[in-house]
Phi, psi and omega in degrees: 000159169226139175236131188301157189311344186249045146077343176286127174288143180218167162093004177274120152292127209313156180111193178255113189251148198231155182209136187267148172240112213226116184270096170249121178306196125306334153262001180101353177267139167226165186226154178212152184223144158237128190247128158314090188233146185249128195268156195226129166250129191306126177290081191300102189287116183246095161244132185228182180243108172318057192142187166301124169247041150307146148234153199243145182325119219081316187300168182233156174231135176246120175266162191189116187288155185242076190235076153332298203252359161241111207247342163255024172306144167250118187267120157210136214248124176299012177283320174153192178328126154172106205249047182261168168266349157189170216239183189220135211216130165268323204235188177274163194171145159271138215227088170232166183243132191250112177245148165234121208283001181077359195235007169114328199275146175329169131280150184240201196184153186210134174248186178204167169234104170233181193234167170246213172200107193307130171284168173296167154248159207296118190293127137262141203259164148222170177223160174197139197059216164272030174234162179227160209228101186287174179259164224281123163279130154261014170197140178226157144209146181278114155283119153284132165044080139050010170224170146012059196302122176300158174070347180223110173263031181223168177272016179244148169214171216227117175269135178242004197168152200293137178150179181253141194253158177212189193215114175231127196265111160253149175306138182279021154297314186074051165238164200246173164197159196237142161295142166276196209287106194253104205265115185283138316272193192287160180273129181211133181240145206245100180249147194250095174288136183245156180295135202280154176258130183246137179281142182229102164299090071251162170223118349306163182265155174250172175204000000 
């Protein structure tokens, strides 16, 4: 460290540290005292975004302060109250965070930016015959039962089996929408009357 002729120390490293202070007359006498102090270090806000920070409509984003080294931070967002180190952001928006470590030292601050990015609209299917058909797309792909449909990557897909099919669209964005669940075949309940029955006593009967 070093110190200037009025005594301010600068070049103290964080922790607990010790300095000597050394005094000289006009005569050549001197005195010196060391004193103990514990340096505070300013807490640098490291915010970053979990992800693109494109967000595609519907989608969500999580910003997240990196406070590792800081363990009495006070967190404040410019969304309102919310004193988390991070935060879950929906729209487009500059996003910014103050954080103060509490330790004596300024509060800082960090922003993120994010944008938004328009989804598809959501495909409806139809059918005819055994084929089924999403509404007009610029990527199409098929679920089957929730995974992966063979062959489909078109809009039209060839039902190969009972289940429920969904239909997903994507954007030259690359933000997707999902159809809902189109169930092969349709659920149909069937009620069966049965003929009311009269019990006849004594059994057998006699006559």
């Amino acid at each position: 460290c070093t110190c200037s002729p009025n005594g301010v120390v600068t070049g103290v490293s964080g922790g607990i540290t010790s300095i000597m202070y050394v005094v000289q007359n006009n005569c050549g006498n001197s005195a010196f005292t060391t004193i103990d102090m514990n340096v505070n270090i300013p807490f640098v806000v490291d915010l970053t975004a979990e992800g693109e920070t494109a967000i595609c409509q519907g989608d969500s984003l999580q910003l997240l302060v990196n406070s590792i080294d800081c363990y009495n931070c006070d967190y404040y967002w410019n969304t309102g109250p919310n004193n988390n180190s991070s935060l879950t952001v929906y729209d487009a928006g500059t996003y910014t965070v103050t954080v103060d470590a509490n330790n004596g030292c300024a509060p800082s601050s960090a922003s993120v930016t994010t944008t938004s990015l328009a989804a598809p609209p959501i495909p409806i299917i139809s059918r005819s015959g055994d084929t089924l058909s999403a509404s007009p797309g610029p990527v199409y792909y098929w679920l089957f039962d929730g995974y992966l449909a063979q062959n489909g990557y078109n809009q039209q897909l060839i039902i190969n089996a009972d289940g429920v099919y969904a239909a997903v669209v994507m954007n030259q964005n690359g933000c997707v929408n999902t159809s809902a669940g189109y169930v092969y075949p349709a659920v149909s309940i069937n009620i069966i009357l049965l003929p009311t029955l009269y019990p006849v006593f004594p059994n057998p009967v006699a006559t």
